[in-house]
mmCIF file of C-alpha atoms and ligand atoms in Angstrom:
data_model
loop_
_atom_site.group_PDB
_atom_site.id
_atom_site.type_symbol
_atom_site.label_atom_id
_atom_site.label_comp_id
_atom_site.label_asym_id
_atom_site.label_seq_id
_atom_site.Cartn_x
_atom_site.Cartn_y
_atom_site.Cartn_z
ATOM 1 C CA MET A 1 -25.828 63.030 82.715
ATOM 2 C CA ALA A 2 -22.224 63.511 83.754
ATOM 3 C CA ASN A 3 -19.451 62.457 81.416
ATOM 4 C CA LEU A 4 -17.479 59.676 83.043
ATOM 5 C CA CYS A 5 -13.757 59.280 82.453
ATOM 6 C CA GLU A 6 -13.077 56.959 79.516
ATOM 7 C CA LEU A 7 -10.309 55.164 81.401
ATOM 8 C CA CYS A 8 -11.357 54.867 85.057
ATOM 9 C CA PHE A 9 -15.123 55.518 84.679
ATOM 10 C CA ARG A 10 -15.109 58.062 87.517
ATOM 11 C CA ASP A 11 -17.194 61.218 87.495
ATOM 12 C CA ALA A 12 -14.002 63.246 87.914
ATOM 13 C CA LEU A 13 -13.484 65.307 84.766
ATOM 14 C CA GLU A 14 -12.378 68.836 85.556
ATOM 15 C CA LEU A 15 -12.150 71.660 83.022
ATOM 16 C CA ALA A 16 -8.499 72.495 82.363
ATOM 17 C CA TYR A 17 -8.389 74.433 79.106
ATOM 18 C CA GLN A 18 -10.443 76.041 76.353
ATOM 19 C CA PRO A 19 -8.817 75.701 72.899
ATOM 20 C CA GLU A 20 -8.411 78.596 70.476
ATOM 21 C CA SER A 21 -10.974 78.837 67.615
ATOM 22 C CA SER A 22 -12.661 75.485 68.150
ATOM 23 C CA THR A 23 -15.509 75.125 65.660
ATOM 24 C CA ARG A 24 -17.096 72.423 67.799
ATOM 25 C CA GLY A 25 -16.947 74.182 71.153
ATOM 26 C CA LEU A 26 -14.678 71.509 72.611
ATOM 27 C CA THR A 27 -13.163 71.963 76.053
ATOM 28 C CA VAL A 28 -10.254 70.019 77.549
ATOM 29 C CA HIS A 29 -10.610 68.165 80.851
ATOM 30 C CA VAL A 30 -8.270 66.292 83.172
ATOM 31 C CA CYS A 31 -9.599 63.290 85.060
ATOM 32 C CA GLN A 32 -8.812 64.039 88.696
ATOM 33 C CA HIS A 33 -8.594 60.321 89.441
ATOM 34 C CA CYS A 34 -6.403 58.788 86.707
ATOM 35 C CA GLY A 35 -5.015 61.836 84.866
ATOM 36 C CA LEU A 36 -6.315 61.008 81.368
ATOM 37 C CA VAL A 37 -6.788 64.236 79.389
ATOM 38 C CA GLN A 38 -9.942 64.262 77.253
ATOM 39 C CA SER A 39 -12.008 66.746 75.238
ATOM 40 C CA LEU A 40 -15.751 67.188 75.665
ATOM 41 C CA PRO A 41 -18.332 66.820 74.257
ATOM 42 C CA ARG A 42 -17.430 63.516 72.609
ATOM 43 C CA ILE A 43 -18.808 64.442 69.207
ATOM 44 C CA ASP A 44 -16.917 62.222 66.830
ATOM 45 C CA ARG A 45 -19.366 62.134 63.945
ATOM 46 C CA ALA A 46 -19.026 65.695 62.727
ATOM 47 C CA THR A 47 -19.862 66.640 59.179
ATOM 48 C CA ARG A 48 -16.809 67.148 57.033
ATOM 49 C CA ALA A 49 -15.610 70.676 56.430
ATOM 50 C CA PRO A 50 -13.554 71.756 53.408
ATOM 51 C CA ALA A 51 -9.779 71.537 53.731
ATOM 52 C CA ALA A 52 -8.543 73.989 56.348
ATOM 53 C CA VAL A 53 -5.029 74.614 57.569
ATOM 54 C CA SER A 54 -4.810 76.963 60.506
ATOM 55 C CA GLY A 55 -2.810 77.287 63.669
ATOM 56 C CA GLY A 56 -6.013 76.967 65.700
ATOM 57 C CA ALA A 57 -8.209 74.091 66.822
ATOM 58 C CA ASP A 58 -10.129 74.020 63.539
ATOM 59 C CA TRP A 59 -7.077 72.578 61.749
ATOM 60 C CA GLY A 60 -7.025 68.990 60.703
ATOM 61 C CA ASN A 61 -8.752 68.338 57.420
ATOM 62 C CA VAL A 62 -5.536 67.997 55.512
ATOM 63 C CA ARG A 63 -4.029 64.757 56.715
ATOM 64 C CA TYR A 64 -0.579 64.097 55.429
ATOM 65 C CA GLY A 65 1.307 63.319 58.626
ATOM 66 C CA LYS A 66 0.384 59.664 58.998
ATOM 67 C CA GLY A 67 2.561 58.495 56.126
ATOM 68 C CA PHE A 68 5.595 59.706 58.056
ATOM 69 C CA ARG A 69 4.885 57.125 60.774
ATOM 70 C CA THR A 70 5.066 54.107 58.467
ATOM 71 C CA GLN A 71 8.772 53.381 58.952
ATOM 72 C CA ALA A 72 8.474 53.461 62.749
ATOM 73 C CA ALA A 73 5.502 51.067 62.652
ATOM 74 C CA ILE A 74 7.252 48.647 60.290
ATOM 75 C CA ALA A 75 10.422 48.666 62.410
ATOM 76 C CA ALA A 76 8.390 47.843 65.530
ATOM 77 C CA LEU A 77 6.455 45.125 63.727
ATOM 78 C CA LYS A 78 9.657 43.488 62.439
ATOM 79 C CA ARG A 79 10.806 43.025 66.023
ATOM 80 C CA HIS A 80 7.617 41.239 67.093
ATOM 81 C CA ALA A 81 6.285 39.358 64.057
ATOM 82 C CA ASN A 82 7.706 37.163 61.321
ATOM 83 C CA LEU A 83 7.058 39.035 58.090
ATOM 84 C CA GLU A 84 7.716 35.907 56.023
ATOM 85 C CA SER A 85 4.751 34.064 57.552
ATOM 86 C CA ALA A 86 1.125 34.190 56.381
ATOM 87 C CA LEU A 87 0.236 37.098 58.670
ATOM 88 C CA LYS A 88 -3.312 38.416 58.793
ATOM 89 C CA VAL A 89 -3.205 42.122 59.533
ATOM 90 C CA LEU A 90 -5.939 44.619 60.341
ATOM 91 C CA ASP A 91 -4.940 48.189 59.442
ATOM 92 C CA VAL A 92 -7.208 50.590 61.318
ATOM 93 C CA GLY A 93 -7.538 54.037 59.741
ATOM 94 C CA SER A 94 -5.482 52.983 56.744
ATOM 95 C CA ASN A 95 -5.625 56.520 55.292
ATOM 96 C CA ARG A 96 -3.837 56.647 51.935
ATOM 97 C CA GLY A 97 -2.422 53.148 52.353
ATOM 98 C CA SER A 98 1.149 54.159 53.158
ATOM 99 C CA PHE A 99 1.517 51.430 55.791
ATOM 100 C CA ALA A 100 -0.417 48.888 53.701
ATOM 101 C CA ARG A 101 1.832 49.281 50.648
ATOM 102 C CA THR A 102 5.097 49.219 52.576
ATOM 103 C CA PHE A 103 3.995 46.264 54.672
ATOM 104 C CA LEU A 104 2.701 44.165 51.739
ATOM 105 C CA ASP A 105 5.992 44.713 49.900
ATOM 106 C CA LEU A 106 7.920 43.352 52.873
ATOM 107 C CA ALA A 107 5.526 40.529 53.773
ATOM 108 C CA PRO A 108 4.966 38.435 50.630
ATOM 109 C CA ASN A 109 2.591 35.942 52.273
ATOM 110 C CA ALA A 110 0.535 38.361 54.343
ATOM 111 C CA GLU A 111 -3.059 39.472 53.860
ATOM 112 C CA LEU A 112 -4.421 42.790 54.966
ATOM 113 C CA THR A 113 -7.805 44.242 55.894
ATOM 114 C CA ALA A 114 -7.776 48.033 55.574
ATOM 115 C CA VAL A 115 -10.484 50.037 57.368
ATOM 116 C CA GLU A 116 -10.863 53.681 56.343
ATOM 117 C CA PRO A 117 -14.051 55.768 56.665
ATOM 118 C CA ASP A 118 -13.042 58.659 54.410
ATOM 119 C CA GLU A 119 -13.779 57.587 50.835
ATOM 120 C CA ARG A 120 -11.573 60.363 49.454
ATOM 121 C CA VAL A 121 -8.473 58.777 50.972
ATOM 122 C CA ALA A 122 -9.696 55.148 50.933
ATOM 123 C CA ALA A 123 -9.597 55.386 47.135
ATOM 124 C CA TYR A 124 -5.790 55.293 47.381
ATOM 125 C CA SER A 125 -6.008 51.709 48.744
ATOM 126 C CA ALA A 126 -8.568 50.414 46.242
ATOM 127 C CA GLY A 127 -7.214 47.542 44.197
ATOM 128 C CA LEU A 128 -4.195 46.869 46.420
ATOM 129 C CA GLU A 129 -3.072 43.248 46.174
ATOM 130 C CA ARG A 130 -3.952 40.845 49.039
ATOM 131 C CA THR A 131 -6.087 43.590 50.573
ATOM 132 C CA ARG A 132 -9.713 43.773 51.592
ATOM 133 C CA LEU A 133 -10.816 47.396 51.874
ATOM 134 C CA ILE A 134 -13.659 48.248 54.250
ATOM 135 C CA GLU A 135 -14.903 51.793 53.786
ATOM 136 C CA SER A 136 -16.362 52.453 57.198
ATOM 137 C CA ARG A 137 -15.549 53.643 60.666
ATOM 138 C CA ILE A 138 -13.789 51.010 62.752
ATOM 139 C CA GLU A 139 -16.753 50.954 65.173
ATOM 140 C CA ASP A 140 -19.043 49.906 62.303
ATOM 141 C CA ALA A 141 -16.745 47.379 60.577
ATOM 142 C CA VAL A 142 -17.927 43.762 60.856
ATOM 143 C CA LEU A 143 -14.915 41.603 61.687
ATOM 144 C CA GLY A 144 -14.664 37.974 62.807
ATOM 145 C CA ASN A 145 -13.418 36.734 66.179
ATOM 146 C CA GLU A 146 -9.733 35.769 66.476
ATOM 147 C CA ALA A 147 -9.126 36.464 62.794
ATOM 148 C CA TYR A 148 -5.921 38.527 62.924
ATOM 149 C CA ASP A 149 -2.290 38.170 63.995
ATOM 150 C CA VAL A 150 -1.695 41.922 64.090
ATOM 151 C CA VAL A 151 -3.831 45.032 64.549
ATOM 152 C CA HIS A 152 -2.150 48.271 63.453
ATOM 153 C CA SER A 153 -3.830 51.463 64.670
ATOM 154 C CA CYS A 154 -1.982 54.612 63.634
ATOM 155 C CA HIS A 155 -3.230 58.029 64.779
ATOM 156 C CA THR A 156 -6.795 56.790 65.127
ATOM 157 C CA ALA A 157 -7.498 56.160 68.837
ATOM 158 C CA GLU A 158 -7.294 59.880 69.687
ATOM 159 C CA HIS A 159 -10.177 60.576 67.270
ATOM 160 C CA LEU A 160 -12.589 57.962 68.608
ATOM 161 C CA GLY A 161 -15.571 58.639 70.840
ATOM 162 C CA ASP A 162 -14.912 55.461 72.809
ATOM 163 C CA PRO A 163 -11.320 54.263 72.316
ATOM 164 C CA LEU A 164 -11.451 51.746 75.178
ATOM 165 C CA MET A 165 -14.352 49.949 73.512
ATOM 166 C CA VAL A 166 -12.455 49.905 70.208
ATOM 167 C CA PHE A 167 -9.291 48.526 71.867
ATOM 168 C CA ALA A 168 -11.475 45.836 73.449
ATOM 169 C CA ASP A 169 -12.784 44.999 69.991
ATOM 170 C CA HIS A 170 -9.183 44.780 68.675
ATOM 171 C CA TRP A 171 -8.669 42.226 71.484
ATOM 172 C CA ARG A 172 -11.671 40.258 70.256
ATOM 173 C CA VAL A 173 -10.524 40.096 66.616
ATOM 174 C CA LEU A 174 -6.928 39.154 67.480
ATOM 175 C CA LYS A 175 -5.828 35.543 67.739
ATOM 176 C CA PRO A 176 -4.514 34.485 71.173
ATOM 177 C CA GLY A 177 -1.104 36.124 71.638
ATOM 178 C CA GLY A 178 -1.788 38.508 68.737
ATOM 179 C CA ILE A 179 -0.003 41.841 68.482
ATOM 180 C CA LEU A 180 -1.494 45.324 68.822
ATOM 181 C CA LEU A 181 0.528 48.225 67.436
ATOM 182 C CA VAL A 182 -0.796 51.630 68.532
ATOM 183 C CA ASP A 183 0.523 55.047 67.547
ATOM 184 C CA VAL A 184 -1.015 58.274 68.911
ATOM 185 C CA PRO A 185 0.178 61.871 69.467
ATOM 186 C CA ASN A 186 2.140 62.336 72.691
ATOM 187 C CA ILE A 187 0.898 64.943 75.151
ATOM 188 C CA ALA A 188 4.527 65.379 76.266
ATOM 189 C CA LEU A 189 4.910 67.703 73.258
ATOM 190 C CA LEU A 190 3.194 70.368 75.365
ATOM 191 C CA ASP A 191 6.520 70.799 77.148
ATOM 192 C CA SER A 192 8.196 72.074 73.956
ATOM 193 C CA ASP A 193 9.754 75.483 74.186
ATOM 194 C CA ASP A 194 8.833 76.397 70.601
ATOM 195 C CA ILE A 195 5.172 75.355 70.534
ATOM 196 C CA LEU A 196 3.037 77.769 68.546
ATOM 197 C CA GLU A 197 0.040 75.992 67.086
ATOM 198 C CA GLU A 198 -3.081 74.968 69.030
ATOM 199 C CA TRP A 199 -2.341 71.402 70.141
ATOM 200 C CA PHE A 200 -5.877 70.542 71.267
ATOM 201 C CA ILE A 201 -7.460 70.374 67.807
ATOM 202 C CA ASP A 202 -11.116 69.663 67.157
ATOM 203 C CA LYS A 203 -10.447 66.230 65.707
ATOM 204 C CA HIS A 204 -8.748 64.873 68.825
ATOM 205 C CA LEU A 205 -10.928 63.772 71.731
ATOM 206 C CA TYR A 206 -8.224 62.003 73.776
ATOM 207 C CA HIS A 207 -4.757 63.252 74.651
ATOM 208 C CA PHE A 208 -2.618 60.364 75.853
ATOM 209 C CA SER A 209 0.576 60.146 77.845
ATOM 210 C CA ALA A 210 2.653 56.948 77.806
ATOM 211 C CA ARG A 211 1.105 56.077 81.150
ATOM 212 C CA THR A 212 -2.571 56.638 80.241
ATOM 213 C CA LEU A 213 -2.162 54.860 76.897
ATOM 214 C CA MET A 214 -0.571 51.812 78.542
ATOM 215 C CA ARG A 215 -3.297 51.735 81.188
ATOM 216 C CA MET A 216 -5.999 51.910 78.530
ATOM 217 C CA VAL A 217 -4.638 49.013 76.475
ATOM 218 C CA ALA A 218 -4.225 47.045 79.719
ATOM 219 C CA ALA A 219 -7.867 47.780 80.546
ATOM 220 C CA ALA A 220 -8.779 46.252 77.180
ATOM 221 C CA GLY A 221 -6.865 43.044 77.968
ATOM 222 C CA PHE A 222 -3.417 43.736 76.515
ATOM 223 C CA GLU A 223 0.042 43.415 77.999
ATOM 224 C CA THR A 224 2.519 46.047 76.799
ATOM 225 C CA ILE A 225 5.618 44.309 75.450
ATOM 226 C CA CYS A 226 7.330 47.412 74.080
ATOM 227 C CA PRO A 227 6.479 50.714 75.803
ATOM 228 C CA PRO A 228 6.692 54.052 73.948
ATOM 229 C CA ASP A 229 10.161 55.478 73.354
ATOM 230 C CA ALA A 230 10.670 58.021 76.152
ATOM 231 C CA THR A 231 12.811 60.234 73.885
ATOM 232 C CA ASP A 232 10.050 60.720 71.271
ATOM 233 C CA ARG A 233 7.993 63.696 72.437
ATOM 234 C CA GLU A 234 5.736 63.760 69.380
ATOM 235 C CA ASN A 235 4.391 60.218 69.170
ATOM 236 C CA LEU A 236 3.547 57.324 71.450
ATOM 237 C CA LEU A 237 4.214 54.072 69.603
ATOM 238 C CA LEU A 238 3.414 51.037 71.706
ATOM 239 C CA VAL A 239 3.439 47.296 71.044
ATOM 240 C CA ALA A 240 1.156 45.107 73.165
ATOM 241 C CA ARG A 241 0.158 41.469 73.183
ATOM 242 C CA LYS A 242 -3.314 40.044 73.676
ATOM 243 C CA SER A 243 -3.390 38.539 77.150
ATOM 244 C CA GLY A 244 -6.113 36.836 79.108
ATOM 245 C CA VAL A 245 -6.743 39.532 81.684
ATOM 246 C CA ALA A 246 -8.258 42.978 81.450
ATOM 247 C CA HIS A 247 -6.839 45.315 84.121
ATOM 248 C CA ARG A 248 -9.560 47.847 84.716
ATOM 249 C CA ALA A 249 -8.072 51.189 85.742
ATOM 250 C CA VAL A 250 -9.546 51.469 89.219
ATOM 251 C CA GLU A 251 -6.459 52.823 91.003
ATOM 252 C CA GLY A 252 -6.039 56.570 91.149
ATOM 253 C CA ASP A 253 -2.814 58.171 89.918
ATOM 254 C CA GLN A 254 -2.154 61.536 91.541
ATOM 255 C CA ARG A 255 1.249 61.903 89.865
ATOM 256 C CA GLU A 256 -0.365 61.548 86.458
ATOM 257 C CA VAL A 257 -3.031 64.120 87.376
ATOM 258 C CA ASP A 258 -0.375 66.591 88.556
ATOM 259 C CA GLU A 259 1.748 66.016 85.449
ATOM 260 C CA ALA A 260 -1.222 66.536 83.097
ATOM 261 C CA GLU A 261 -2.092 69.815 84.820
ATOM 262 C CA ARG A 262 1.536 70.952 84.806
ATOM 263 C CA LEU A 263 1.839 70.184 81.065
ATOM 264 C CA ILE A 264 -1.287 72.156 80.196
ATOM 265 C CA ALA A 265 -0.258 75.154 82.339
ATOM 266 C CA THR A 266 3.236 75.130 80.760
ATOM 267 C CA TYR A 267 1.738 74.909 77.292
ATOM 268 C CA VAL A 268 -0.608 77.837 77.878
ATOM 269 C CA SER A 269 2.171 80.152 79.062
ATOM 270 C CA THR A 270 4.792 79.029 76.499
ATOM 271 C CA ARG A 271 2.358 79.352 73.629
ATOM 272 C CA ALA A 272 1.158 82.803 74.723
ATOM 273 C CA ARG A 273 4.772 83.993 74.971
ATOM 274 C CA ASN A 274 5.655 82.527 71.559
ATOM 275 C CA LEU A 275 2.593 84.008 69.849
ATOM 276 C CA MET A 276 3.477 87.436 71.218
ATOM 277 C CA ALA A 277 7.002 87.079 69.863
ATOM 278 C CA LEU A 278 5.727 86.440 66.336
ATOM 279 C CA THR A 279 5.389 90.169 65.615
ATOM 280 C CA ALA A 280 9.141 90.501 66.138
ATOM 281 C CA ALA A 281 9.739 87.374 64.014
ATOM 282 C CA ALA A 282 7.657 88.845 61.176
ATOM 283 C CA ALA A 283 9.591 92.125 61.484
ATOM 284 C CA GLU A 284 12.905 90.267 61.219
ATOM 285 C CA ILE A 285 11.798 88.549 58.006
ATOM 286 C CA SER A 286 10.664 91.905 56.559
ATOM 287 C CA SER A 287 14.080 93.366 57.387
ATOM 288 C CA TYR A 288 15.748 90.888 54.981
ATOM 289 C CA ALA A 289 14.458 93.045 52.083
ATOM 290 C CA PRO A 290 15.610 93.973 49.487
ATOM 291 C CA ARG A 291 17.145 90.497 49.447
ATOM 292 C CA LYS A 292 14.953 87.852 47.794
ATOM 293 C CA VAL A 293 13.195 85.816 50.484
ATOM 294 C CA ALA A 294 11.636 82.364 50.061
ATOM 295 C CA MET A 295 9.745 80.452 52.726
ATOM 296 C CA TRP A 296 9.437 76.655 52.983
ATOM 297 C CA GLY A 297 6.502 75.427 55.055
ATOM 298 C CA ALA A 298 3.004 76.900 54.665
ATOM 299 C CA GLY A 299 1.221 74.895 57.347
ATOM 300 C CA ARG A 300 0.300 75.662 60.905
ATOM 301 C CA LEU A 301 3.450 77.606 61.892
ATOM 302 C CA PHE A 302 3.104 79.769 58.784
ATOM 303 C CA ASP A 303 -0.556 80.368 59.571
ATOM 304 C CA SER A 304 0.338 81.509 63.084
ATOM 305 C CA LEU A 305 3.021 83.833 61.711
ATOM 306 C CA VAL A 306 0.410 85.510 59.492
ATOM 307 C CA THR A 307 -2.555 85.596 61.866
ATOM 308 C CA HIS A 308 -0.704 86.326 65.121
ATOM 309 C CA GLY A 309 2.457 88.039 63.844
ATOM 310 C CA GLY A 310 0.905 90.130 61.074
ATOM 311 C CA PHE A 311 3.367 88.692 58.558
ATOM 312 C CA GLN A 312 2.671 89.738 54.937
ATOM 313 C CA PRO A 313 3.245 86.782 52.580
ATOM 314 C CA ALA A 314 2.984 89.120 49.571
ATOM 315 C CA GLY A 315 6.599 90.155 50.238
ATOM 316 C CA LEU A 316 7.897 86.624 49.603
ATOM 317 C CA SER A 317 9.514 85.669 46.312
ATOM 318 C CA LEU A 318 8.392 82.083 46.817
ATOM 319 C CA LEU A 319 6.219 80.076 49.204
ATOM 320 C CA ILE A 320 6.929 76.338 49.187
ATOM 321 C CA ASP A 321 5.007 73.442 50.644
ATOM 322 C CA LYS A 322 5.465 70.010 49.153
ATOM 323 C CA HIS A 323 2.436 68.401 50.818
ATOM 324 C CA LEU A 324 -0.095 71.214 50.955
ATOM 325 C CA LYS A 325 0.450 71.902 47.284
ATOM 326 C CA ALA A 326 -1.580 68.756 46.549
ATOM 327 C CA HIS A 327 -4.574 70.207 48.412
ATOM 328 C CA MET A 328 -4.589 73.952 47.662
ATOM 329 C CA THR A 329 -3.068 76.506 45.324
ATOM 330 C CA THR A 330 -2.649 79.543 47.594
ATOM 331 C CA ARG A 331 -2.117 80.271 51.275
ATOM 332 C CA HIS A 332 -3.097 83.689 52.681
ATOM 333 C CA GLY A 333 -3.055 85.036 49.140
ATOM 334 C CA ALA A 334 0.397 83.724 48.217
ATOM 335 C CA PRO A 335 0.694 81.065 45.500
ATOM 336 C CA LEU A 336 2.082 77.717 46.666
ATOM 337 C CA ALA A 337 5.052 76.231 44.835
ATOM 338 C CA GLY A 338 6.921 72.941 44.990
ATOM 339 C CA PRO A 339 10.589 72.744 46.076
ATOM 340 C CA GLU A 340 11.800 72.577 42.449
ATOM 341 C CA ALA A 341 10.795 76.242 42.021
ATOM 342 C CA LEU A 342 13.828 77.118 44.168
ATOM 343 C CA ARG A 343 16.115 76.465 41.175
ATOM 344 C CA ASP A 344 14.541 79.232 39.064
ATOM 345 C CA THR A 345 13.927 81.728 41.832
ATOM 346 C CA SER A 346 17.325 81.255 43.544
ATOM 347 C CA PRO A 347 16.454 83.244 46.674
ATOM 348 C CA ASP A 348 19.034 84.969 48.873
ATOM 349 C CA VAL A 349 17.308 83.847 52.055
ATOM 350 C CA LEU A 350 15.243 80.726 52.778
ATOM 351 C CA VAL A 351 13.117 80.692 55.927
ATOM 352 C CA VAL A 352 12.212 77.134 57.023
ATOM 353 C CA MET A 353 8.855 77.136 58.842
ATOM 354 C CA SER A 354 8.865 73.583 60.132
ATOM 355 C CA ARG A 355 9.655 71.905 63.425
ATOM 356 C CA GLY A 356 9.531 68.165 62.802
ATOM 357 C CA PHE A 357 10.977 68.102 59.297
ATOM 358 C CA SER A 358 13.456 70.976 59.276
ATOM 359 C CA SER A 359 16.548 68.783 58.852
ATOM 360 C CA GLU A 360 15.043 67.006 55.813
ATOM 361 C CA ILE A 361 14.001 70.344 54.330
ATOM 362 C CA VAL A 362 17.436 71.885 54.889
ATOM 363 C CA SER A 363 19.266 69.050 53.163
ATOM 364 C CA GLU A 364 16.938 69.212 50.148
ATOM 365 C CA ALA A 365 17.124 73.016 50.054
ATOM 366 C CA LYS A 366 20.930 72.968 50.031
ATOM 367 C CA THR A 367 20.969 71.126 46.719
ATOM 368 C CA LEU A 368 18.185 73.232 45.148
ATOM 369 C CA ALA A 369 19.306 76.664 46.376
ATOM 370 C CA PRO A 370 22.964 76.291 47.388
ATOM 371 C CA HIS A 371 23.535 80.042 47.748
ATOM 372 C CA ALA A 372 20.583 80.846 49.996
ATOM 373 C CA GLU A 373 21.141 81.726 53.623
ATOM 374 C CA ILE A 374 18.944 79.333 55.602
ATOM 375 C CA ILE A 375 16.997 80.636 58.607
ATOM 376 C CA LEU A 376 15.302 78.077 60.855
ATOM 377 C CA TYR A 377 11.988 78.747 62.557
ATOM 378 C CA GLY A 378 13.378 77.712 65.955
ATOM 379 C CA ASP A 379 16.234 80.260 65.726
ATOM 380 C CA LEU A 380 13.931 82.972 64.426
ATOM 381 C CA LEU A 381 11.622 82.429 67.377
ATOM 382 C CA LYS A 382 14.518 82.466 69.861
ATOM 383 C CA ARG A 383 15.752 85.821 68.551
ATOM 384 C CA ALA A 384 12.212 87.197 68.525
ATOM 385 C CA ARG A 385 11.687 86.204 72.161
ATOM 386 C CA LYS A 386 14.988 87.827 73.116
ATOM 387 C CA ALA A 387 14.018 91.033 71.280
ATOM 388 C CA GLN A 388 10.706 91.036 73.062
ATOM 389 C CA ALA A 389 12.263 90.527 76.503
ATOM 390 C CA ALA A 390 14.749 93.385 75.944
HETATM 391 ZN ZN1 LIG Z 401 -10.027 58.744 84.924
#
């Protein structure tokens, strides 16, 4: 049987891309009618693999990014709900409870239901005050009709086999006029000049744009009251209100189809060019010797530098990663350290292998290693691409 588009239900999915090192054999398709980008097959009940951090599609078992979205969600919620009132909130994919804790602190009369299928991370929310923890997938959670004022769904919809059905269920459990807060990765990131890691990872089945996300929540019966911030290329954070009408996505959208195909083609060529430049980037880092070199960031960019650029981590005096350190002790043979190790090592050069958090890292590094010359990944890549073009 053909896979129908999740948004417009047409038999119009066309293969657009095959991700690097997918362990599930996923392929990426663009709906030729509405433009929603989706991965097939829709296997969303995979067995859990041990923690892996790679630049390829098999990445994704170490989840530490969601906590960084808490402040944005709270700020959006403050604009649309009264935090002093006795709010009933459903937190979908509550993860380690970052949103739950922050929200409960700010909303003294609120009650929260946290749904999290992964018992390893759900444990972080056990025993939270005014919280009912449901350890299950959202599709399996038993929730009453019109029971909630707010549904918060952060980086969950892109993982689901049937997100439209789940949004429709959020509609059912919300009181009339209730608020839906959705946050998902933004496919607009594919336009980035410095993209290096495989964006279409195995854990993501849907790849939304602002347009396709808004159409999907509309199809579930919501009215968008605050569209995603057009300047944020990494995330789509949307606020919608439960309304009486579901707008099924029957209209085609050729512009959206063209844009999705353009984004994927741009991504493929930019990423190939950047991966090829990594050999020159690795050579530049090696040329810093005999100065003492430390690197901050051992995640996906670092993995790409090693696997595609042939970088040898053994030459580093120090490899730092605040978040990964909680999950593993070494990366590609090099021991992982916390930022505080910078004080003892006092490197001459610090290479920052991060895109989203480089400014935070730089300001922390300046106090811990004031004498180190700081090299940013983005600049390193620019020089490497220039060297390669010459
Ligand atoms: Zn479609």
